[in-house]
mmCIF file of C-alpha atoms in Angstrom:
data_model
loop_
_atom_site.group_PDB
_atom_site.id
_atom_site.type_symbol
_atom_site.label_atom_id
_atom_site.label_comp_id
_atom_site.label_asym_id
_atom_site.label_seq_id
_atom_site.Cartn_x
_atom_site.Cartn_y
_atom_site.Cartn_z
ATOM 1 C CA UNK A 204 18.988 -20.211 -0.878
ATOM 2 C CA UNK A 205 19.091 -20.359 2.919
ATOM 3 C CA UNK A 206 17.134 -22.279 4.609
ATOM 4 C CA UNK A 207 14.049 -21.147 5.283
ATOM 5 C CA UNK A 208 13.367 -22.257 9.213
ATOM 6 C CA UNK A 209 10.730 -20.795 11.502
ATOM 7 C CA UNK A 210 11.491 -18.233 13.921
ATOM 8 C CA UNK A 211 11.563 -18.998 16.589
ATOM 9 C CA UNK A 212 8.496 -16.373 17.614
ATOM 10 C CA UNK A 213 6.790 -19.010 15.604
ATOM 11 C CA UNK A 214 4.824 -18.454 12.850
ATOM 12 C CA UNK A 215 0.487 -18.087 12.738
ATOM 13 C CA UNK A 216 -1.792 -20.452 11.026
ATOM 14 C CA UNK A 217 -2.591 -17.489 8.513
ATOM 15 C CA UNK A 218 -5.902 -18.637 8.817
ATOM 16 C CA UNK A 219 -9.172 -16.433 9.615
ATOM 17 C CA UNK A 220 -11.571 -17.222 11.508
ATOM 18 C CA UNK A 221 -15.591 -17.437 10.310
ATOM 19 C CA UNK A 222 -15.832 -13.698 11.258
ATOM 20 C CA UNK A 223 -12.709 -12.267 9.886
ATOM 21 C CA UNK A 224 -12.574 -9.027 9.520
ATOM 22 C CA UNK A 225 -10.572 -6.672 6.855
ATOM 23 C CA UNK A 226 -9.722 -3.344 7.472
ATOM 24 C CA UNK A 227 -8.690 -0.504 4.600
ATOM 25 C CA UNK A 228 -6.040 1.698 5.120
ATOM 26 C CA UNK A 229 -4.624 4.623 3.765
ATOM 27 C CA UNK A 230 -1.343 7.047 3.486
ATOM 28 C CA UNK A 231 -1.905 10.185 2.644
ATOM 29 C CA UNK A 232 -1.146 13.878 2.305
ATOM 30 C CA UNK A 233 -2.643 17.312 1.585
ATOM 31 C CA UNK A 234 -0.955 17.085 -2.225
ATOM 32 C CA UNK A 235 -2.826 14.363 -2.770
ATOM 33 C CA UNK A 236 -6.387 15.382 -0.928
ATOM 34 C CA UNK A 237 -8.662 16.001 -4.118
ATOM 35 C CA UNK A 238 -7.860 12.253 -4.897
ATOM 36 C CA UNK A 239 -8.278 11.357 -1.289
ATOM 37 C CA UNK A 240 -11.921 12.737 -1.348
ATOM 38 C CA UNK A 241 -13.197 10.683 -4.272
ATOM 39 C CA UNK A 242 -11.678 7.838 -2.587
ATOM 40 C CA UNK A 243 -13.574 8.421 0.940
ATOM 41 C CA UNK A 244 -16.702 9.303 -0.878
ATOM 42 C CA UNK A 245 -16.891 5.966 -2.684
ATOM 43 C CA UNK A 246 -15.510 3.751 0.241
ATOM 44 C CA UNK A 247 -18.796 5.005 1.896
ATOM 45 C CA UNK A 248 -21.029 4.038 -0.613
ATOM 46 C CA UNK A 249 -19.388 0.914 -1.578
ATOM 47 C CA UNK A 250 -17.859 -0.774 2.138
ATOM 48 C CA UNK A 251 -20.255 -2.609 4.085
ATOM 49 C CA UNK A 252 -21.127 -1.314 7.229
ATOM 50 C CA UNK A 253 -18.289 -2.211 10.294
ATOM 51 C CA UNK A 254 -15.527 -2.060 7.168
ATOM 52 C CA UNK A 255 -13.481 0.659 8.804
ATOM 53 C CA UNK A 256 -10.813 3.247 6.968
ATOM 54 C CA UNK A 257 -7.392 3.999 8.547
ATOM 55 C CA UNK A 258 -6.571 6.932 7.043
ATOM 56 C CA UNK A 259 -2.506 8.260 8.489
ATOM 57 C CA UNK A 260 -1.192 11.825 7.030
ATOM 58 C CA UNK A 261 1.335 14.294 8.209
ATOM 59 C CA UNK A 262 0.216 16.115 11.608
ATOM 60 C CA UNK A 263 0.454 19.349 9.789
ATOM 61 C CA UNK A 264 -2.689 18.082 7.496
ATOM 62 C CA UNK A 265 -5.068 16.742 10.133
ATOM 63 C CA UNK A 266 -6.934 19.987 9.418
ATOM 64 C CA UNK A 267 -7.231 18.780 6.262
ATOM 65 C CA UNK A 268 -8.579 15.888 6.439
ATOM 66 C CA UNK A 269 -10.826 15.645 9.456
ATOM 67 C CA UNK A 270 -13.864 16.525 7.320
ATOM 68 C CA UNK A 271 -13.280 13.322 5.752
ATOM 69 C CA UNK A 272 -14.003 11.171 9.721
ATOM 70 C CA UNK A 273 -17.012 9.073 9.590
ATOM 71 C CA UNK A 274 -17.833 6.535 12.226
ATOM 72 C CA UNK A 275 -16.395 4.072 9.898
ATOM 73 C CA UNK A 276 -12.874 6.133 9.252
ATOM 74 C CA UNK A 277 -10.669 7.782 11.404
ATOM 75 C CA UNK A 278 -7.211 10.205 10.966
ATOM 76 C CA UNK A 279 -4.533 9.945 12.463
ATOM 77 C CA UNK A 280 -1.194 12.020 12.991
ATOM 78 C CA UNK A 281 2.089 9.445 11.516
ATOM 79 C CA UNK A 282 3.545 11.093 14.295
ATOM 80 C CA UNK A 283 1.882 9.049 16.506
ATOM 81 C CA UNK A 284 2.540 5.720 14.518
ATOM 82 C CA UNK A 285 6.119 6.739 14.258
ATOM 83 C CA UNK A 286 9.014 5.032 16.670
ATOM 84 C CA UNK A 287 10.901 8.262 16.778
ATOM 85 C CA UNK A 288 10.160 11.989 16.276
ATOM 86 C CA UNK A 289 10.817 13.250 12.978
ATOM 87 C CA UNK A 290 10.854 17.068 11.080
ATOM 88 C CA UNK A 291 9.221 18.183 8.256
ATOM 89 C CA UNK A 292 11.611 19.934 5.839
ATOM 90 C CA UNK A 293 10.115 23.464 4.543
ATOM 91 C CA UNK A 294 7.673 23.351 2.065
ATOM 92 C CA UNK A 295 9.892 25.467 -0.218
ATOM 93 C CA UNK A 296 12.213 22.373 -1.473
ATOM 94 C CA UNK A 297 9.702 21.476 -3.592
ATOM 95 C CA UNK A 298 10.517 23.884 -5.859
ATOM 96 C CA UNK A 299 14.087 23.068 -6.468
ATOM 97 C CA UNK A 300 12.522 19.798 -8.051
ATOM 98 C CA UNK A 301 14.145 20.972 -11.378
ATOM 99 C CA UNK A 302 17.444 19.875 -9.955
ATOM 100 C CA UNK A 303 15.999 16.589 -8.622
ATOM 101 C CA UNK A 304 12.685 14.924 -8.784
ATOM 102 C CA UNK A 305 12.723 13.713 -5.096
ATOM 103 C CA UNK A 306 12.056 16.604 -3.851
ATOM 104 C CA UNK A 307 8.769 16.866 -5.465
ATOM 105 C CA UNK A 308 7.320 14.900 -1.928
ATOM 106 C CA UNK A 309 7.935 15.774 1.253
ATOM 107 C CA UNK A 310 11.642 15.352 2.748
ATOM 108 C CA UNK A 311 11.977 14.321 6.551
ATOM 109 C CA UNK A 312 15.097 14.103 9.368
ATOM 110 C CA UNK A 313 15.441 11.976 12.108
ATOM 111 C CA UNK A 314 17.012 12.415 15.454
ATOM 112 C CA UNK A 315 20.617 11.559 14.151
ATOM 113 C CA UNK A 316 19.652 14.340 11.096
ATOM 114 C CA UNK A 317 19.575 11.292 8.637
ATOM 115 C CA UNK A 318 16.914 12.433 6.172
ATOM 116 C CA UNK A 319 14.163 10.145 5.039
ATOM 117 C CA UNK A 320 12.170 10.467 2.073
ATOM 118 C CA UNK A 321 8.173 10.384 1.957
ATOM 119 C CA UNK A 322 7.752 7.320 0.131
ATOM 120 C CA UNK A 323 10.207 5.934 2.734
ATOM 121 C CA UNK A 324 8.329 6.516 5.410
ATOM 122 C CA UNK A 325 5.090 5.665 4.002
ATOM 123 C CA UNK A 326 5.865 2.521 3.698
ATOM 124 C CA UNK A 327 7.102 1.936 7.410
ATOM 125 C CA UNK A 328 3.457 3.471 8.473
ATOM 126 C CA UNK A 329 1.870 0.937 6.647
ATOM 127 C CA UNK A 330 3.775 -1.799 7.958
ATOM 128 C CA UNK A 331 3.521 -0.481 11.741
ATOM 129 C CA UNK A 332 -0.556 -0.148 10.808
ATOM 130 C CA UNK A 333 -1.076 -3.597 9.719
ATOM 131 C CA UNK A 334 0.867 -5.291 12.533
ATOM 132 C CA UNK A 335 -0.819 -3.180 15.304
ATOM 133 C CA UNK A 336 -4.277 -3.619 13.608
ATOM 134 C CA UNK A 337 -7.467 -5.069 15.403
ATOM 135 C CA UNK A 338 -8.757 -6.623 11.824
ATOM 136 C CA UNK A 339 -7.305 -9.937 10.711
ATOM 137 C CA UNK A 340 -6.390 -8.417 7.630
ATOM 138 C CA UNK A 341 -5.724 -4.928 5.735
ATOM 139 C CA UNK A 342 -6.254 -3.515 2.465
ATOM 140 C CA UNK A 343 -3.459 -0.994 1.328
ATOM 141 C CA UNK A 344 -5.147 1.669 -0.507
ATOM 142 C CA UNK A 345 -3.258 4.445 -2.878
ATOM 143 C CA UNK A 346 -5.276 8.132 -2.709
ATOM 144 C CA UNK A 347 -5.859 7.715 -6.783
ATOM 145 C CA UNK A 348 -7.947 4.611 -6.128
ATOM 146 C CA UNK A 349 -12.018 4.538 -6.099
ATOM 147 C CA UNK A 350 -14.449 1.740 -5.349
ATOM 148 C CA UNK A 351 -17.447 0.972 -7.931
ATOM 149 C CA UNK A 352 -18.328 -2.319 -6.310
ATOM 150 C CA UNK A 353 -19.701 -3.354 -2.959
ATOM 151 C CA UNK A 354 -16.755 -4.760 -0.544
ATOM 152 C CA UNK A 355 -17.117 -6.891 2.584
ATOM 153 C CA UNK A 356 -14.876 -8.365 4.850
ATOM 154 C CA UNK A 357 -15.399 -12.000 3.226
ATOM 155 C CA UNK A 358 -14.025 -10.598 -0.092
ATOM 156 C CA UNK A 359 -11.394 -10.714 2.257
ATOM 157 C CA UNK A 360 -10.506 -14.223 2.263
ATOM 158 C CA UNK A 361 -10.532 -17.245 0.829
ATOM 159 C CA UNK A 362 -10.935 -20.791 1.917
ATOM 160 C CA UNK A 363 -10.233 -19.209 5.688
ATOM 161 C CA UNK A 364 -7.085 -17.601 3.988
ATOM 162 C CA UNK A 365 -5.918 -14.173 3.582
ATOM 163 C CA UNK A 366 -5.881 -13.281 -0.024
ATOM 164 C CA UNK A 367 -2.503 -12.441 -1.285
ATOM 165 C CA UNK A 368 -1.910 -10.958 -4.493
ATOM 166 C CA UNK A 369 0.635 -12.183 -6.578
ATOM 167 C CA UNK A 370 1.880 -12.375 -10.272
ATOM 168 C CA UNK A 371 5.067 -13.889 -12.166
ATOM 169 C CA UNK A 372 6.101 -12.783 -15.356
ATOM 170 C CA UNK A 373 8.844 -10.312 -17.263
ATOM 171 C CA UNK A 374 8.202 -6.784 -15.957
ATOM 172 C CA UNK A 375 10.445 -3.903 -17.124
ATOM 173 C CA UNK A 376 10.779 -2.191 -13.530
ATOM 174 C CA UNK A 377 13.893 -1.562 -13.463
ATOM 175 C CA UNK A 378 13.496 -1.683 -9.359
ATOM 176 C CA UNK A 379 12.332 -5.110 -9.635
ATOM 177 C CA UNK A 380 15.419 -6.622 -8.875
ATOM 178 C CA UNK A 381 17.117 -4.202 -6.022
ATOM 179 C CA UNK A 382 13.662 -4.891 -4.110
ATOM 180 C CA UNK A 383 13.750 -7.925 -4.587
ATOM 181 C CA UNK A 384 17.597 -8.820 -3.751
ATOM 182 C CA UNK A 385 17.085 -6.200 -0.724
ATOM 183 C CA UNK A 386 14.118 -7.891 0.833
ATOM 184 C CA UNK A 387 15.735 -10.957 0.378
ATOM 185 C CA UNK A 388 18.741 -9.418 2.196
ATOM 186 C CA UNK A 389 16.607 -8.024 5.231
ATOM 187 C CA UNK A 390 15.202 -11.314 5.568
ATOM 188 C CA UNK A 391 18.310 -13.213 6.005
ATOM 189 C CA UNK A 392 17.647 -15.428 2.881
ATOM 190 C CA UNK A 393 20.538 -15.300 -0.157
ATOM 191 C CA UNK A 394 18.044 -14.655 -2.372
ATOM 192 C CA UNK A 395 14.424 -14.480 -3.011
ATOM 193 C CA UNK A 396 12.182 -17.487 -4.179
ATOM 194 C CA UNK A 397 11.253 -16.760 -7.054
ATOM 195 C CA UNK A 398 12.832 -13.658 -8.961
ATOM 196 C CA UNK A 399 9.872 -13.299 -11.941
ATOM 197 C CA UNK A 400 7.590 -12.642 -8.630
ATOM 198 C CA UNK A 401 6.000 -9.137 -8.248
ATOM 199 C CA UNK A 402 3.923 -7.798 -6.036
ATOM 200 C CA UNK A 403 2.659 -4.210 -6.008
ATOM 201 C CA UNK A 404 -1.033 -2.977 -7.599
ATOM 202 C CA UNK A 405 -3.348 -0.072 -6.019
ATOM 203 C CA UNK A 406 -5.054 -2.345 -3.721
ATOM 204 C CA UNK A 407 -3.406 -5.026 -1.455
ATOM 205 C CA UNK A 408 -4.482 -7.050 0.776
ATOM 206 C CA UNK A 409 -1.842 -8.512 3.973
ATOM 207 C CA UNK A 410 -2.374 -11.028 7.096
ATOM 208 C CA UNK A 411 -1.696 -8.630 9.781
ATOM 209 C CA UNK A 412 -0.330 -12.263 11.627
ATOM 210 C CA UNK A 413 2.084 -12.297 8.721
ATOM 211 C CA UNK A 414 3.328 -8.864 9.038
ATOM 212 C CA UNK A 415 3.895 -9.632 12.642
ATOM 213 C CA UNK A 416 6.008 -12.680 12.038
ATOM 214 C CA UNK A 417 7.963 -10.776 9.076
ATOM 215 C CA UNK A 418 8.629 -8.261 11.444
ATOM 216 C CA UNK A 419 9.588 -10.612 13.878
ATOM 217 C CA UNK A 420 12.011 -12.393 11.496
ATOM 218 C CA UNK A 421 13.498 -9.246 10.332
ATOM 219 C CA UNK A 422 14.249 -7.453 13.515
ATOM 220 C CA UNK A 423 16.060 -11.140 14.421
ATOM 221 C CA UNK A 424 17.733 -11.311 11.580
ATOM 222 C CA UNK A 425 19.230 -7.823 11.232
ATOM 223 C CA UNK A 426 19.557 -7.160 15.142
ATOM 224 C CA UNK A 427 17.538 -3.761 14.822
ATOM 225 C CA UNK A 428 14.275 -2.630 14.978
ATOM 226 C CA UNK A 429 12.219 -2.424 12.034
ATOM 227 C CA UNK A 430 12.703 1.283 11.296
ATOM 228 C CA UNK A 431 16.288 1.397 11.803
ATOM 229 C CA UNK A 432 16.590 -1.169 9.225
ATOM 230 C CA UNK A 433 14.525 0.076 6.726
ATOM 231 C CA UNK A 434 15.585 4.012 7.597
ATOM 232 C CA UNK A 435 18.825 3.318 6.544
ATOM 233 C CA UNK A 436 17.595 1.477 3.423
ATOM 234 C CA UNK A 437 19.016 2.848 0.191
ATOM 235 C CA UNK A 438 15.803 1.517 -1.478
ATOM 236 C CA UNK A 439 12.960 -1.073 -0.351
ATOM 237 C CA UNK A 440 9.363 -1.991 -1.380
ATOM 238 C CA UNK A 441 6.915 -2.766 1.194
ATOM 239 C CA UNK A 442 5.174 -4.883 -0.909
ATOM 240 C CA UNK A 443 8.016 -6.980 -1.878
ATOM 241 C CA UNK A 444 9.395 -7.678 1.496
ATOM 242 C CA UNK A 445 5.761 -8.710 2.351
ATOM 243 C CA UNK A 446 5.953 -10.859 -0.711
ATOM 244 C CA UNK A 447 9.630 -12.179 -0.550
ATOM 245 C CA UNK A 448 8.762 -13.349 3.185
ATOM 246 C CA UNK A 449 5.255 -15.244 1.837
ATOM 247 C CA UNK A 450 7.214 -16.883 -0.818
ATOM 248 C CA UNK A 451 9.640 -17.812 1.652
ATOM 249 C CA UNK A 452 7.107 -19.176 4.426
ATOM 250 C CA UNK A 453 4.447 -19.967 2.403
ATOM 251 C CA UNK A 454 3.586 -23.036 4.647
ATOM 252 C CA UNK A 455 3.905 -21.480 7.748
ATOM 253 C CA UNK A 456 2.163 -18.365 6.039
ATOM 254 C CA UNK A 457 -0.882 -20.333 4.498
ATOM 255 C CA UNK A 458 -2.334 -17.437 2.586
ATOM 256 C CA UNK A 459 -4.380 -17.644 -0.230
ATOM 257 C CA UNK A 460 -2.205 -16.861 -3.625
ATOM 258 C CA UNK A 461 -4.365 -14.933 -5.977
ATOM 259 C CA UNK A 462 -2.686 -13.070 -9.152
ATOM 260 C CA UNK A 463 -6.128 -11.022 -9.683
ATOM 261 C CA UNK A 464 -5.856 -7.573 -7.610
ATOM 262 C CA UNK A 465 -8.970 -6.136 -5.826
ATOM 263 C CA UNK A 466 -8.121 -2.666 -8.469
ATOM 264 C CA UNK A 467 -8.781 -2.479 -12.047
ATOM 265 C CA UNK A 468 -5.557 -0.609 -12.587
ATOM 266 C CA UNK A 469 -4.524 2.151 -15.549
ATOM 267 C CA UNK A 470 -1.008 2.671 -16.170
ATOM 268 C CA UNK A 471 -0.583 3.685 -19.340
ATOM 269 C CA UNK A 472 2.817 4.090 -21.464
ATOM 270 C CA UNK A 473 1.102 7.913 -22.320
ATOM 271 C CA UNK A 474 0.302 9.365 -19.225
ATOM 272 C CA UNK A 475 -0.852 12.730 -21.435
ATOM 273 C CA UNK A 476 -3.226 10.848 -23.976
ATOM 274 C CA UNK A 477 -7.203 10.117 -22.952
ATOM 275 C CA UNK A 478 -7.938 7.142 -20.710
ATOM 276 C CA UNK A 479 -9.071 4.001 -22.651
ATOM 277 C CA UNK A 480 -12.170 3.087 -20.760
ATOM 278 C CA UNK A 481 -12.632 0.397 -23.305
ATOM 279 C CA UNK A 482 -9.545 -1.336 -21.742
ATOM 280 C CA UNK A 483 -10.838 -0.916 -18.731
ATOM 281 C CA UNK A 484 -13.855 -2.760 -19.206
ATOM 282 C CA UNK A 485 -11.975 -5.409 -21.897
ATOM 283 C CA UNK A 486 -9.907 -6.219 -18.211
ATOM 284 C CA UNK A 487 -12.400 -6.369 -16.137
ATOM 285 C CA UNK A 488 -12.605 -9.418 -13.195
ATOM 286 C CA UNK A 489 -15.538 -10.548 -11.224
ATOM 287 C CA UNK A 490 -12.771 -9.562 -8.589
ATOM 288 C CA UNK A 491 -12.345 -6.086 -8.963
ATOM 289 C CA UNK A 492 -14.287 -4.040 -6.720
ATOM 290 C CA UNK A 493 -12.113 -0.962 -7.651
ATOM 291 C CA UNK A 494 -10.584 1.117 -10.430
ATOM 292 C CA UNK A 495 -7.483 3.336 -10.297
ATOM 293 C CA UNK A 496 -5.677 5.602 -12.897
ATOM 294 C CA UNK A 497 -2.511 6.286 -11.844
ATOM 295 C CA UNK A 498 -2.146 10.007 -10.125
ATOM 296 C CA UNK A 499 0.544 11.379 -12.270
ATOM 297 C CA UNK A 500 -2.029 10.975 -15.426
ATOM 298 C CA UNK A 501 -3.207 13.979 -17.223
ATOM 299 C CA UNK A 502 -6.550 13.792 -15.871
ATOM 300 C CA UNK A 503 -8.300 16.581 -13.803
ATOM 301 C CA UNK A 504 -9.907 15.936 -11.114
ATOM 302 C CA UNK A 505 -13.384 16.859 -12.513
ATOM 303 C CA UNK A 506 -12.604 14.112 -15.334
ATOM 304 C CA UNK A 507 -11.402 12.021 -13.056
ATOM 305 C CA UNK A 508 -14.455 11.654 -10.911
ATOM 306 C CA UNK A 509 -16.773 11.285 -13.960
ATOM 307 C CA UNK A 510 -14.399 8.546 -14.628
ATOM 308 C CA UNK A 511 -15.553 6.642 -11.815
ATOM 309 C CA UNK A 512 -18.732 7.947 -12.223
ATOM 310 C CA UNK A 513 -19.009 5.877 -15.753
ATOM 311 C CA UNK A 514 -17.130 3.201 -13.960
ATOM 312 C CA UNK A 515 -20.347 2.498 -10.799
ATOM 313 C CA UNK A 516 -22.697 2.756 -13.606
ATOM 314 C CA UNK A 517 -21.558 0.433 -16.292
ATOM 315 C CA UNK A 518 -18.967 -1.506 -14.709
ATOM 316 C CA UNK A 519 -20.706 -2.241 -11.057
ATOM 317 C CA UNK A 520 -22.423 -5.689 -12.168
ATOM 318 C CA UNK A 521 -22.907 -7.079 -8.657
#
């Protein structure tokens, strides 16, 4: 593996101070706003007050979600976040999704007429969030996720460190590998520490100092800037570049490696059959201060919020 040598940017202590702060953030879209509002709904009973919500969609659904603005969350436009201007292909594609399942979510071009998928540039918002954030660190939160514990910005950290979630182990993603060889790739390294490393649940947490200098070593490494890297990406994970470059640094990084999530998670092999709230529970950590079942599940959104429902009352122990 190359070596791994500082930048020479240099890299931050990764440490917070005693009044650290975490924000939450979230990407989202009018598809996804029934999920999006039992979110919101229990991020305001469960964040302590000054815990604030980033919450970045599509211009078009501002409308949408402005109802949603507290003095604790705010909207905003990606088009504002966003290097470069970008258009919205029509709505209509969606329903030639029989002939391919990408276009299902929203298709974009650039400038040059490139086109960039939605997941794509997703995760490019939530890097450009988390390195232009006030808080020390953010939370990365999916629209299918809901709080049933209290959160604060010390669950936060840990020993002055950022919490970073992070597990080893088999895992049948097929994608496991291309994210991991192409983060490893974007970061100049010939290959990533550890290749039984994996990184990606509802919730995580990153060091917005860490993003910086991952940015930093990226955009020095390839000779571009961020997006024009990862826009012309045939496939990436945010998570695992985040990951791949914490492995990589880990001194100079100095976050706290925790394999527990902040989400009690449910993906299940049957995404048609009824959710086993038994398992849930069986699962649950002293950690988890929220649940998700995963949004392509067979659950309505009626069920789904007296999911969580059951989940405040018999799972909230704190």
């Amino acid at each position: 593996m190359t070596d791994a040598k500082t930048p020479s940017s240099g890299h931050p202590e990764g440490t917070a101070p005693a009044s650290g702060r975490v924000g939450l953030l979230t990407c989202s879209m009018a598809n996804d706003l029934d999920l999006f509002a039992l979110l919101a709904a229990s991020i305001d009973r469960h964040a302590a007050p000054g815990v604030l919500h980033q919450v970045v969609v599509p211009g078009s659904d501002l409308r949408a979600f402005r109802q949603f603005e507290t003095e604790n969350r705010t909207i905003i436009a990606q088009e504002d976040i966003l290097p470069e201007p970008i258009r919205k292909l029509p709505r209509w594609l969606k329903h030639l999704s029989f002939l391919k399942a990408g276009f299902r979510r929203p298709i974009y071009l650039r400038p040059n007429l490139a086109v960039v998928r939605g997941w794509m540039l997703q995760q490019i918002l939530k890097i450009e969030m988390t390195r232009q954030n006030d808080a020390d660190a953010v939370m990365h939160i999916d629209s299918d996720v809901c709080f049933f514990r209290r959160f604060d910005h010390a669950d936060g950290f840990r020993d002055g460190k950022v919490r970073y979630f992070r597990v080893t182990g088999p895992t049948a993603n097929p994608m496991h590998m291309p994210w991991l060889n192409g983060s490893a790739k974007f970061l100049g390294l010939d290959q990533a520490p550890d290749d039984q490393a994996h990184y990606i649940e509802n919730c995580v947490m990153w060091s917005r100092d860490v993003t910086r200098a991952m940015v930093d070593r990226l955009e020095a490494t390839q000779g571009k800037p961020l997006h024009e890297v990862l826009f012309s990406a045939e496939t990436m994970s945010e998570y695992y570049l985040y990951g791949v470059y914490a492995d990589a640094f880990a001194q100079e990084s100095n976050l706290a490696v925790d394999p527990v999530s902040f989400c009690n998670s449910y993906w299940p092999a049957d995404e048609q059959g009824p959710v086993d709230f038994d398992a849930l529970r069986a699962r649950l950590d002293p950690k988890h201060c929220a649940m998700a079942v995963q949004s392509t599940h067979n659950l309505d959104i009626t069920a789904r919020a007296a999911l969580y429902k059951r989940a405040e009352t018999e799972l909230n122990l704190s």
